[in-house]
Amino acid sequence: MSTIKFLRSSTHNALRSSLGWCRHAASRPRYNYDLVVLGGGLGGIGVRQGGAGCGARVLCFDYVKPTPVGTKWGIGGTCVNVGCIPKKLMHQASLLGEAVHEAVAYGWNVDDKNIRPDWGKLVRSVQNHIKSVKWVTRQDLGDKKVEYVNSMGSFRDSHTIEYVAMPGAEHRQVTSEYVVVAVGGRPRYPDIPGAVELGITSDDIFSYEREPGRTLVKGAGYVGLECACFLKGLGYEPTVMVRSIVLRGFDRQMSELLAAMMTERGIPFLGTTIPKAVERQADGRLLVRYRNTSTQMDGSDVFDTVLWAIGRKGLIEDLNLEAAGVKTHDDKIVVDAAEATSVPHIFAVGDIIYGRPELTPVAILSGRLLARRLFAGSTQLMDYADVATTVFTPLEYSCVGMSEETAIELRGADNIEVFHGYYKPTEFFIPQKSVRHCYLKAVAEVSGDQKILGLHYIGPVAGEVIQGFAAALKSGLTVKTVLNTVGIHPTTAEEFTRLSITKRSGRDPTPASCCS
Ligand code: FAD
Ligand code: NDP
């Protein structure tokens, strides 16, 4: 066993007294730190900033293992480096390509026949933005006096974290009163020949040096659909391979409408199909062999890129959780309502938690609330109900609350009223964009003021539309209130204020004009 050293922080006592965290102020610290956070993503940020803001002595570990093709990045976690941020920027790039064509219809003198993206420039712009976000993150750590170690941390016992400062160096260890595990997850690879050697994942695509070209996107969850859509918008040729259904867990009608919208835009779906092998051809392209599980027919096709989007696994394997006694389920950590694990002073936040939404704002808010409970006397728990979310496809899909199926399952079909309607965004008329998939619905109670249980919207800027409604829904929004709200005209969000057709009525939900 290599020599073990203890890391000491020179500024701890001065810091905790100057910032006023009085919990242990009078006593000699028993541990090196008040809080050690494993993971430098946004879940970790929430808790470490909250802790440091209360005067706690905080140390954060963050380490990223390179992907099989060698992609690596620094602090900031998935969202900043290989998730929400680069994804939103590529989504925007693809929407802009579409807007160029619309601009011509609006009278702009643009030669829209010859537009094509400069993939290399786009990747550089995206990566430059990420660098600037990370610079701010590092500055913020310094400002908040949070110590940062760029190493993988693992448990030696329930209060002790072990790490190696650099490859080949001796093991070091630190002790902490509390430990928060915020290690997130990484993409899975299918267990088939060639998958790891020849395929890439969302961890690689946002910094991919060559143009993706004809791309097989395997997986029809958030990542698969979003990547397929921005690739299509940028002029490449994605095909989506679906194992069972599109967007499992979402409202079925909305998911199928979204898939129809993608098909209309020229994205093919290979339904009920699983990959069998990936092989490199003599010309360098990738031959993918697959099987349709409905027909049991085998097939194959050739692609330039294969992108796996089959879900993510929690990064528990390097944590040595057994040494601390922390219980897990599959590759996630089990926590209670206060994010406490089976060991009361060890907590977990973000994607690593079992059974909670894997979304950035969930990770941030749960981390922040946890820090307030640990260091500022708060008792407020994270409310994981009715978390709004958006799938960033060209017509976006955003929702909050229950799907139609869940509402019927929990309340019974007789107790549910579904208000719905297609609509025509004003800005779609001049460029004659398809309005076939612009649709929204409210799932509500059938009686009284008709409390709304779920809202669903497919259309432009869906996330911007649903965010405000999410707060209203958490405050007990009813159909009566929505219909008594004066809309902002002409917007697409105002369509919620005129949802008068119920599915039960059997009336046609297609609008006659823009303003009916
Ligand atoms: P992470 O951000 O994954 O951070 C964990 C960090 O800990 C990583 O840096 C990891 O390398 C490090 N680490 C792991 N093990 C150790 C260890 N033992 N020691 C030290 N460090 C360790 N969410 C949204 O809300 N909106 C979106 O639009 C959205 N888009 C997404 C797009 C993509 C392509 C992906 C993949 C995800 C997207 N998400 C989105 C989900 C969002 O990115 C995650 O929910 C969020 O990043 C989770 O944060 P976290 O802090 O829990 O984990
Ligand atoms: P998801 O779990 O959402 O989707 C995984 C997809 O892969 C499903 O279609 C699933 O099919 C399929 N699949 C799973 N295992 C296999 C397998 N062995 N072989 C073939 N297909 C398989 O994962 P994602 O990676 O898309 O997203 C991970 C999480 O990241 C999301 O849950 C979300 O919380 C977060 N995220 C959020 C975004 C946002 O907010 N806009 C964007 C991107 C990610 P099946 O249905 O048959 O199981």
PDB file of C-alpha atoms in Angstrom, residues 360-488:
ATOM      1  CA  THR A 360     -29.667  19.774 -14.813  1.00  0.00           C
ATOM      2  CA  PRO A 361     -32.085  22.038 -12.902  1.00  0.00           C
ATOM      3  CA  VAL A 362     -33.068  19.058 -10.726  1.00  0.00           C
ATOM      4  CA  ALA A 363     -29.402  18.428  -9.895  1.00  0.00           C
ATOM      5  CA  ILE A 364     -28.727  22.106  -9.135  1.00  0.00           C
ATOM      6  CA  LEU A 365     -31.774  22.770  -6.970  1.00  0.00           C
ATOM      7  CA  SER A 366     -31.509  19.539  -4.977  1.00  0.00           C
ATOM      8  CA  GLY A 367     -27.825  20.300  -4.304  1.00  0.00           C
ATOM      9  CA  ARG A 368     -28.544  23.861  -3.240  1.00  0.00           C
ATOM     10  CA  LEU A 369     -31.368  22.818  -0.897  1.00  0.00           C
ATOM     11  CA  LEU A 370     -29.213  20.076   0.593  1.00  0.00           C
ATOM     12  CA  ALA A 371     -26.440  22.587   1.371  1.00  0.00           C
ATOM     13  CA  ARG A 372     -28.961  24.887   3.077  1.00  0.00           C
ATOM     14  CA  ARG A 373     -30.201  22.005   5.213  1.00  0.00           C
ATOM     15  CA  LEU A 374     -26.664  20.937   6.147  1.00  0.00           C
ATOM     16  CA  PHE A 375     -25.213  24.361   6.888  1.00  0.00           C
ATOM     17  CA  ALA A 376     -27.945  26.999   7.191  1.00  0.00           C
ATOM     18  CA  GLY A 377     -30.607  25.375   9.373  1.00  0.00           C
ATOM     19  CA  SER A 378     -33.123  24.923   6.549  1.00  0.00           C
ATOM     20  CA  THR A 379     -35.600  22.039   6.566  1.00  0.00           C
ATOM     21  CA  GLN A 380     -36.845  22.496   2.992  1.00  0.00           C
ATOM     22  CA  LEU A 381     -36.842  19.314   0.930  1.00  0.00           C
ATOM     23  CA  MET A 382     -36.563  19.065  -2.861  1.00  0.00           C
ATOM     24  CA  ASP A 383     -39.929  18.629  -4.580  1.00  0.00           C
ATOM     25  CA  TYR A 384     -39.368  16.214  -7.459  1.00  0.00           C
ATOM     26  CA  ALA A 385     -43.008  16.342  -8.616  1.00  0.00           C
ATOM     27  CA  ASP A 386     -44.131  18.114 -11.789  1.00  0.00           C
ATOM     28  CA  VAL A 387     -40.686  18.853 -13.177  1.00  0.00           C
ATOM     29  CA  ALA A 388     -41.056  20.447 -16.613  1.00  0.00           C
ATOM     30  CA  THR A 389     -38.854  19.237 -19.446  1.00  0.00           C
ATOM     31  CA  THR A 390     -38.245  19.862 -23.148  1.00  0.00           C
ATOM     32  CA  VAL A 391     -37.069  17.698 -26.018  1.00  0.00           C
ATOM     33  CA  PHE A 392     -35.110  20.034 -28.299  1.00  0.00           C
ATOM     34  CA  THR A 393     -36.273  18.859 -31.727  1.00  0.00           C
ATOM     35  CA  PRO A 394     -37.019  21.455 -34.501  1.00  0.00           C
ATOM     36  CA  LEU A 395     -40.608  21.716 -33.324  1.00  0.00           C
ATOM     37  CA  GLU A 396     -39.821  21.270 -29.648  1.00  0.00           C
ATOM     38  CA  TYR A 397     -41.876  19.140 -27.278  1.00  0.00           C
ATOM     39  CA  SER A 398     -42.289  20.428 -23.749  1.00  0.00           C
ATOM     40  CA  CYS A 399     -44.444  19.100 -20.947  1.00  0.00           C
ATOM     41  CA  VAL A 400     -45.102  19.304 -17.251  1.00  0.00           C
ATOM     42  CA  GLY A 401     -47.124  16.967 -15.053  1.00  0.00           C
ATOM     43  CA  MET A 402     -48.919  13.802 -16.051  1.00  0.00           C
ATOM     44  CA  SER A 403     -49.226  12.178 -19.454  1.00  0.00           C
ATOM     45  CA  GLU A 404     -52.736  11.294 -20.591  1.00  0.00           C
ATOM     46  CA  GLU A 405     -52.021   7.592 -19.903  1.00  0.00           C
ATOM     47  CA  THR A 406     -50.721   8.210 -16.380  1.00  0.00           C
ATOM     48  CA  ALA A 407     -53.714  10.405 -15.513  1.00  0.00           C
ATOM     49  CA  ILE A 408     -56.137   7.745 -16.750  1.00  0.00           C
ATOM     50  CA  GLU A 409     -54.243   4.997 -14.940  1.00  0.00           C
ATOM     51  CA  LEU A 410     -54.156   6.897 -11.621  1.00  0.00           C
ATOM     52  CA  ARG A 411     -57.576   8.616 -11.716  1.00  0.00           C
ATOM     53  CA  GLY A 412     -59.676   6.521 -14.125  1.00  0.00           C
ATOM     54  CA  ALA A 413     -60.799   7.583 -17.615  1.00  0.00           C
ATOM     55  CA  ASP A 414     -64.187   8.851 -16.365  1.00  0.00           C
ATOM     56  CA  ASN A 415     -62.455  11.345 -14.058  1.00  0.00           C
ATOM     57  CA  ILE A 416     -60.197  12.893 -16.691  1.00  0.00           C
ATOM     58  CA  GLU A 417     -60.987  15.550 -19.286  1.00  0.00           C
ATOM     59  CA  VAL A 418     -58.475  16.179 -22.069  1.00  0.00           C
ATOM     60  CA  PHE A 419     -58.626  19.578 -23.796  1.00  0.00           C
ATOM     61  CA  HIS A 420     -56.700  19.708 -27.043  1.00  0.00           C
ATOM     62  CA  GLY A 421     -56.152  21.568 -30.281  1.00  0.00           C
ATOM     63  CA  TYR A 422     -53.951  21.984 -33.328  1.00  0.00           C
ATOM     64  CA  TYR A 423     -52.839  25.542 -33.994  1.00  0.00           C
ATOM     65  CA  LYS A 424     -51.136  27.647 -36.665  1.00  0.00           C
ATOM     66  CA  PRO A 425     -48.207  29.826 -35.565  1.00  0.00           C
ATOM     67  CA  THR A 426     -48.548  33.179 -37.346  1.00  0.00           C
ATOM     68  CA  GLU A 427     -44.897  33.173 -38.376  1.00  0.00           C
ATOM     69  CA  PHE A 428     -45.377  29.863 -40.236  1.00  0.00           C
ATOM     70  CA  PHE A 429     -47.777  31.321 -42.841  1.00  0.00           C
ATOM     71  CA  ILE A 430     -45.429  33.328 -45.097  1.00  0.00           C
ATOM     72  CA  PRO A 431     -42.784  30.579 -45.503  1.00  0.00           C
ATOM     73  CA  GLN A 432     -45.640  28.047 -45.671  1.00  0.00           C
ATOM     74  CA  LYS A 433     -44.132  25.833 -42.983  1.00  0.00           C
ATOM     75  CA  SER A 434     -46.016  22.683 -42.084  1.00  0.00           C
ATOM     76  CA  VAL A 435     -48.376  23.215 -39.154  1.00  0.00           C
ATOM     77  CA  ARG A 436     -49.478  19.582 -39.154  1.00  0.00           C
ATOM     78  CA  HIS A 437     -47.707  18.786 -35.880  1.00  0.00           C
ATOM     79  CA  CYS A 438     -48.334  22.001 -33.924  1.00  0.00           C
ATOM     80  CA  TYR A 439     -50.532  20.611 -31.185  1.00  0.00           C
ATOM     81  CA  LEU A 440     -51.176  21.056 -27.490  1.00  0.00           C
ATOM     82  CA  LYS A 441     -53.279  19.510 -24.796  1.00  0.00           C
ATOM     83  CA  ALA A 442     -54.219  19.912 -21.167  1.00  0.00           C
ATOM     84  CA  VAL A 443     -54.964  16.832 -19.074  1.00  0.00           C
ATOM     85  CA  ALA A 444     -57.373  17.881 -16.315  1.00  0.00           C
ATOM     86  CA  GLU A 445     -59.827  16.657 -13.717  1.00  0.00           C
ATOM     87  CA  VAL A 446     -63.319  16.346 -15.118  1.00  0.00           C
ATOM     88  CA  SER A 447     -65.142  18.018 -12.232  1.00  0.00           C
ATOM     89  CA  GLY A 448     -65.117  21.343 -10.344  1.00  0.00           C
ATOM     90  CA  ASP A 449     -62.768  24.016 -11.684  1.00  0.00           C
ATOM     91  CA  GLN A 450     -60.917  21.212 -13.460  1.00  0.00           C
ATOM     92  CA  LYS A 451     -57.474  21.153 -11.870  1.00  0.00           C
ATOM     93  CA  ILE A 452     -54.824  20.676 -14.540  1.00  0.00           C
ATOM     94  CA  LEU A 453     -52.701  17.559 -14.065  1.00  0.00           C
ATOM     95  CA  GLY A 454     -50.527  17.821 -17.165  1.00  0.00           C
ATOM     96  CA  LEU A 455     -49.731  20.223 -20.006  1.00  0.00           C
ATOM     97  CA  HIS A 456     -48.181  19.171 -23.319  1.00  0.00           C
ATOM     98  CA  TYR A 457     -47.061  21.344 -26.213  1.00  0.00           C
ATOM     99  CA  ILE A 458     -45.359  20.695 -29.543  1.00  0.00           C
ATOM    100  CA  GLY A 459     -44.281  23.818 -31.386  1.00  0.00           C
ATOM    101  CA  PRO A 460     -41.729  26.615 -31.541  1.00  0.00           C
ATOM    102  CA  VAL A 461     -39.738  27.481 -28.381  1.00  0.00           C
ATOM    103  CA  ALA A 462     -41.650  24.939 -26.315  1.00  0.00           C
ATOM    104  CA  GLY A 463     -39.381  25.254 -23.290  1.00  0.00           C
ATOM    105  CA  GLU A 464     -40.002  29.014 -23.112  1.00  0.00           C
ATOM    106  CA  VAL A 465     -43.759  28.426 -23.370  1.00  0.00           C
ATOM    107  CA  ILE A 466     -44.034  25.715 -20.711  1.00  0.00           C
ATOM    108  CA  GLN A 467     -41.652  27.140 -18.080  1.00  0.00           C
ATOM    109  CA  GLY A 468     -44.165  29.696 -16.781  1.00  0.00           C
ATOM    110  CA  PHE A 469     -47.049  27.238 -16.952  1.00  0.00           C
ATOM    111  CA  ALA A 470     -44.958  24.859 -14.804  1.00  0.00           C
ATOM    112  CA  ALA A 471     -45.008  27.360 -11.932  1.00  0.00           C
ATOM    113  CA  ALA A 472     -48.761  27.830 -12.422  1.00  0.00           C
ATOM    114  CA  LEU A 473     -49.363  24.077 -12.416  1.00  0.00           C
ATOM    115  CA  LYS A 474     -47.432  23.719  -9.153  1.00  0.00           C
ATOM    116  CA  SER A 475     -49.689  26.434  -7.755  1.00  0.00           C
ATOM    117  CA  GLY A 476     -52.865  24.480  -8.563  1.00  0.00           C
ATOM    118  CA  LEU A 477     -53.721  25.810 -12.035  1.00  0.00           C
ATOM    119  CA  THR A 478     -57.255  25.003 -13.246  1.00  0.00           C
ATOM    120  CA  VAL A 479     -58.866  24.978 -16.679  1.00  0.00           C
ATOM    121  CA  LYS A 480     -61.178  27.715 -15.425  1.00  0.00           C
ATOM    122  CA  THR A 481     -58.188  29.962 -14.639  1.00  0.00           C
ATOM    123  CA  VAL A 482     -56.498  29.273 -17.963  1.00  0.00           C
ATOM    124  CA  LEU A 483     -59.632  30.074 -19.941  1.00  0.00           C
ATOM    125  CA  ASN A 484     -60.086  33.279 -17.929  1.00  0.00           C
ATOM    126  CA  THR A 485     -56.528  34.377 -18.673  1.00  0.00           C
ATOM    127  CA  VAL A 486     -56.174  36.931 -21.461  1.00  0.00           C
ATOM    128  CA  GLY A 487     -53.713  35.682 -24.046  1.00  0.00           C
ATOM    129  CA  ILE A 488     -50.790  37.570 -25.535  1.00  0.00           C
TER     130      ILE A 488
END
